[in-house]
């Protein structure tokens, strides 16, 4: 099946800094989702982005499907951005998600 | 519109006990899935369904059963709980537009097997 790899595994930032998280996938995908898992364990949809670029406030995402990667940009980070960021690739006829192992982001005040 | 509802939120079982984790969605979605999340890891697919009456195994199906008798409900059954099944379980649903709009996740069930 498809393999999804995320980098870096851990990231520590000072409040106000910018960051880029990367997601590589091994095969073509129907869709690519980014999630934020908050400290309470909830999975929050950030983007579904099979290709191109989307923006939502301080967050934006770009997927280059032909080169099999996606990037999540966080600008002017805040302590509330802390948590784990997952990307997940939708593929196959059964349209199921395969998750990466996540990036643990810590934003220090 | 409640989205995806999982019950219970927390559960402690003794080894060998059985139980059912409930998942319900009110969005008339065809696709439903169960995942488990272990510490420091991503989510792994247990079982999934592409419509009522149709289920299939994911990456880690052993020790779990599912059925899909209605579009709304997709319960996950633990047949004989083992400590290795201590995990956080997430249910997700997606509609025909899942390729464009993605999946919606429930809030999770934290299960401890002692």
CSV table of C-alpha atoms in Angstrom, one decimal:
chain,number,residue,atom,x,y,z
A,1,UNK,CA,0.0,0.0,0.0
A,2,UNK,CA,0.9,3.7,-0.1
A,3,UNK,CA,3.6,5.0,2.3
A,4,UNK,CA,3.3,8.4,3.9
A,5,UNK,CA,6.3,10.0,5.6
A,6,UNK,CA,6.4,13.3,7.5
A,7,UNK,CA,9.3,15.5,8.5
A,8,UNK,CA,10.5,16.7,10.8
A,9,UNK,CA,9.2,14.4,13.6
A,10,UNK,CA,9.6,17.2,16.2
A,11,UNK,CA,9.8,20.9,16.0
A,12,UNK,CA,10.2,23.5,18.7
A,13,UNK,CA,9.6,27.2,17.9
A,14,UNK,CA,9.4,30.5,19.6
A,15,UNK,CA,6.1,32.3,19.4
A,16,UNK,CA,6.0,34.4,16.2
A,17,UNK,CA,8.3,32.2,14.2
A,18,UNK,CA,7.3,30.5,10.8
A,19,UNK,CA,7.6,26.8,10.0
A,20,UNK,CA,7.2,24.4,7.2
A,21,UNK,CA,6.1,20.8,7.6
A,22,UNK,CA,6.6,18.2,4.9
A,23,UNK,CA,4.6,15.1,3.8
A,24,UNK,CA,5.9,12.7,1.2
A,25,UNK,CA,3.8,10.0,-0.3
A,26,UNK,CA,4.9,7.0,-2.4
A,27,UNK,CA,2.1,6.8,-4.9
A,28,UNK,CA,-0.6,8.9,-6.6
A,29,UNK,CA,-3.4,9.9,-4.3
A,30,UNK,CA,-7.1,11.0,-4.7
A,31,UNK,CA,-6.7,13.5,-1.9
A,32,UNK,CA,-4.4,14.7,0.8
A,33,UNK,CA,-5.6,15.8,4.2
A,34,UNK,CA,-3.8,17.8,6.9
A,35,UNK,CA,-5.0,17.5,10.5
A,36,UNK,CA,-4.1,19.1,13.8
A,37,UNK,CA,-4.4,16.9,16.9
A,38,UNK,CA,-4.8,19.3,19.8
A,39,UNK,CA,-3.5,18.5,23.4
A,40,UNK,CA,-7.0,17.1,24.2
A,41,UNK,CA,-6.6,14.5,21.4
A,42,UNK,CA,-9.2,15.9,19.0
A,43,UNK,CA,-8.4,15.6,15.3
A,44,UNK,CA,-9.2,18.9,13.5
A,45,UNK,CA,-9.4,19.1,9.7
A,46,UNK,CA,-7.1,21.8,8.4
A,47,UNK,CA,-7.0,21.2,4.7
A,48,UNK,CA,-8.1,18.7,2.0
A,49,UNK,CA,-5.8,19.5,-0.9
A,50,UNK,CA,-5.1,17.0,-3.7
A,51,UNK,CA,-3.2,19.6,-5.6
A,52,UNK,CA,-2.4,23.3,-5.7
A,53,UNK,CA,-2.4,25.7,-2.8
A,54,UNK,CA,-5.0,26.7,-0.2
A,55,UNK,CA,-4.8,29.3,2.6
A,56,UNK,CA,-6.7,29.6,5.8
A,57,UNK,CA,-5.6,32.5,8.0
A,58,UNK,CA,-2.0,31.9,9.2
A,59,UNK,CA,-2.0,28.4,7.7
A,60,UNK,CA,-1.5,27.4,4.1
A,61,UNK,CA,-0.8,24.2,2.3
A,62,UNK,CA,0.6,23.2,-1.0
A,63,UNK,CA,0.4,19.8,-2.7
A,64,UNK,CA,2.5,19.0,-5.8
A,65,UNK,CA,0.9,15.7,-6.8
A,66,UNK,CA,3.3,15.0,-9.7
A,67,UNK,CA,6.2,15.1,-7.3
A,68,UNK,CA,4.3,13.3,-4.5
A,69,UNK,CA,4.7,15.8,-1.6
A,70,UNK,CA,2.7,18.3,0.4
A,71,UNK,CA,3.8,21.2,2.6
A,72,UNK,CA,2.0,22.8,5.5
A,73,UNK,CA,3.1,26.4,6.3
A,74,UNK,CA,2.5,28.0,9.7
A,75,UNK,CA,3.2,31.7,9.9
A,76,UNK,CA,3.5,33.8,13.0
A,77,UNK,CA,3.1,30.7,15.2
A,78,UNK,CA,1.1,30.9,18.5
A,79,UNK,CA,1.2,28.7,21.5
A,80,UNK,CA,-2.2,27.4,20.6
A,81,UNK,CA,-0.6,25.9,17.4
A,82,UNK,CA,1.1,23.3,19.6
A,83,UNK,CA,0.2,19.7,19.0
A,84,UNK,CA,0.7,17.0,16.5
A,85,UNK,CA,0.2,17.6,12.8
A,86,UNK,CA,-0.7,14.7,10.6
A,87,UNK,CA,-1.0,14.3,6.9
A,88,UNK,CA,-3.1,11.5,5.4
A,89,UNK,CA,-3.3,10.3,1.9
A,90,UNK,CA,-6.6,9.1,0.3
A,91,UNK,CA,-6.0,6.4,-2.2
A,92,UNK,CA,-7.2,3.2,-3.7
A,93,UNK,CA,-10.7,2.1,-4.9
A,94,UNK,CA,-11.9,1.9,-1.2
A,95,UNK,CA,-10.9,5.6,-0.7
A,96,UNK,CA,-9.3,5.0,2.6
A,97,UNK,CA,-6.7,7.2,4.4
A,98,UNK,CA,-3.2,6.3,5.2
A,99,UNK,CA,-1.6,8.5,7.9
A,100,UNK,CA,2.0,9.6,8.4
A,101,UNK,CA,3.5,9.4,11.8
A,102,UNK,CA,3.1,13.1,12.5
A,103,UNK,CA,5.1,16.2,13.4
A,104,UNK,CA,5.0,17.2,17.1
A,105,UNK,CA,5.1,21.0,17.2
A,106,UNK,CA,5.8,22.9,20.4
A,107,UNK,CA,5.5,26.7,20.3
A,108,UNK,CA,7.1,28.4,23.3
A,109,UNK,CA,5.9,31.7,24.7
B,1,UNK,CA,-26.0,18.3,12.8
B,2,UNK,CA,-23.8,16.2,15.2
B,3,UNK,CA,-21.3,14.9,12.7
B,4,UNK,CA,-19.5,11.8,13.9
B,5,UNK,CA,-20.5,10.7,17.4
B,6,UNK,CA,-18.4,8.1,19.3
B,7,UNK,CA,-19.4,6.5,22.6
B,8,UNK,CA,-18.1,5.9,25.2
B,9,UNK,CA,-15.3,8.5,25.5
B,10,UNK,CA,-13.4,6.4,28.1
B,11,UNK,CA,-13.5,2.7,29.0
B,12,UNK,CA,-11.5,0.4,31.2
B,13,UNK,CA,-11.8,-3.4,30.5
B,14,UNK,CA,-10.4,-6.5,32.0
B,15,UNK,CA,-8.4,-8.9,29.9
B,16,UNK,CA,-10.8,-11.3,28.2
B,17,UNK,CA,-13.9,-9.0,28.4
B,18,UNK,CA,-15.7,-8.0,25.2
B,19,UNK,CA,-17.3,-4.7,24.4
B,20,UNK,CA,-18.6,-2.6,21.5
B,21,UNK,CA,-17.4,0.9,20.6
B,22,UNK,CA,-20.3,2.8,19.0
B,23,UNK,CA,-19.9,5.2,16.0
B,24,UNK,CA,-22.8,7.1,14.4
B,25,UNK,CA,-22.9,9.7,11.7
B,26,UNK,CA,-25.8,11.9,10.6
B,27,UNK,CA,-24.4,13.1,7.3
B,28,UNK,CA,-25.6,10.1,5.1
B,29,UNK,CA,-22.0,9.3,4.4
B,30,UNK,CA,-21.2,6.0,2.5
B,31,UNK,CA,-17.6,5.6,3.8
B,32,UNK,CA,-16.9,4.8,7.4
B,33,UNK,CA,-13.7,3.7,9.1
B,34,UNK,CA,-12.1,2.7,12.4
B,35,UNK,CA,-8.6,3.7,13.4
B,36,UNK,CA,-6.4,3.1,16.4
B,37,UNK,CA,-3.8,5.5,17.6
B,38,UNK,CA,-1.0,4.3,19.8
B,39,UNK,CA,1.5,6.6,21.7
B,40,UNK,CA,3.8,8.4,19.3
B,41,UNK,CA,2.3,6.9,16.2
B,42,UNK,CA,-0.1,7.9,13.5
B,43,UNK,CA,-3.5,6.4,13.0
B,44,UNK,CA,-3.7,2.8,11.7
B,45,UNK,CA,-6.8,1.5,9.8
B,46,UNK,CA,-8.6,-1.4,11.6
B,47,UNK,CA,-11.7,-1.9,9.4
B,48,UNK,CA,-13.7,0.1,7.0
B,49,UNK,CA,-17.0,0.1,5.1
B,50,UNK,CA,-17.9,1.6,1.7
B,51,UNK,CA,-21.7,1.2,2.3
B,52,UNK,CA,-24.3,-0.5,4.3
B,53,UNK,CA,-23.7,-4.3,4.3
B,54,UNK,CA,-20.1,-3.9,3.0
B,55,UNK,CA,-17.1,-4.1,5.3
B,56,UNK,CA,-13.4,-5.0,4.8
B,57,UNK,CA,-10.2,-5.3,6.8
B,58,UNK,CA,-7.6,-2.6,7.1
B,59,UNK,CA,-4.0,-2.8,8.3
B,60,UNK,CA,-4.6,-4.1,11.9
B,61,UNK,CA,-7.9,-6.1,11.9
B,62,UNK,CA,-7.0,-8.9,14.3
B,63,UNK,CA,-9.1,-9.0,17.5
B,64,UNK,CA,-11.9,-6.8,16.1
B,65,UNK,CA,-15.2,-7.3,14.3
B,66,UNK,CA,-17.4,-4.8,12.5
B,67,UNK,CA,-20.8,-4.8,10.8
B,68,UNK,CA,-22.7,-2.1,8.9
B,69,UNK,CA,-26.4,-2.8,9.0
B,70,UNK,CA,-27.4,0.8,8.5
B,71,UNK,CA,-25.8,3.8,6.7
B,72,UNK,CA,-25.6,5.7,10.0
B,73,UNK,CA,-23.9,3.2,12.4
B,74,UNK,CA,-20.6,1.4,12.3
B,75,UNK,CA,-19.9,-0.4,15.6
B,76,UNK,CA,-16.5,-1.9,16.4
B,77,UNK,CA,-16.5,-5.1,18.6
B,78,UNK,CA,-13.6,-6.3,20.7
B,79,UNK,CA,-14.1,-10.0,21.0
B,80,UNK,CA,-11.7,-10.8,23.9
B,81,UNK,CA,-9.8,-7.7,25.1
B,82,UNK,CA,-6.1,-7.9,25.4
B,83,UNK,CA,-3.6,-5.3,26.9
B,84,UNK,CA,-2.2,-4.8,23.4
B,85,UNK,CA,-5.6,-3.3,22.5
B,86,UNK,CA,-5.1,-0.4,24.9
B,87,UNK,CA,-5.3,2.6,22.5
B,88,UNK,CA,-7.3,5.5,21.4
B,89,UNK,CA,-9.9,4.6,18.8
B,90,UNK,CA,-11.2,7.0,16.2
B,91,UNK,CA,-14.1,6.6,13.8
B,92,UNK,CA,-14.4,8.6,10.6
B,93,UNK,CA,-16.9,9.1,7.8
B,94,UNK,CA,-16.8,10.5,4.3
B,95,UNK,CA,-19.4,11.0,1.6
B,96,UNK,CA,-19.2,10.5,-2.2
B,97,UNK,CA,-17.2,13.7,-2.3
B,98,UNK,CA,-14.5,12.2,-0.1
B,99,UNK,CA,-12.0,12.8,-2.8
B,100,UNK,CA,-12.7,16.5,-2.6
B,101,UNK,CA,-14.0,17.1,0.9
B,102,UNK,CA,-12.1,14.4,2.9
B,103,UNK,CA,-13.1,12.6,6.0
B,104,UNK,CA,-14.7,13.8,9.3
B,105,UNK,CA,-13.4,12.3,12.5
B,106,UNK,CA,-15.2,11.6,15.8
B,107,UNK,CA,-13.7,12.7,19.1
B,108,UNK,CA,-12.2,9.3,20.0
B,109,UNK,CA,-12.6,6.6,22.6
B,110,UNK,CA,-9.8,6.0,25.0
B,111,UNK,CA,-9.6,2.3,25.9
B,112,UNK,CA,-7.5,0.8,28.6
B,113,UNK,CA,-7.3,-3.0,29.0
B,114,UNK,CA,-5.9,-4.2,32.3
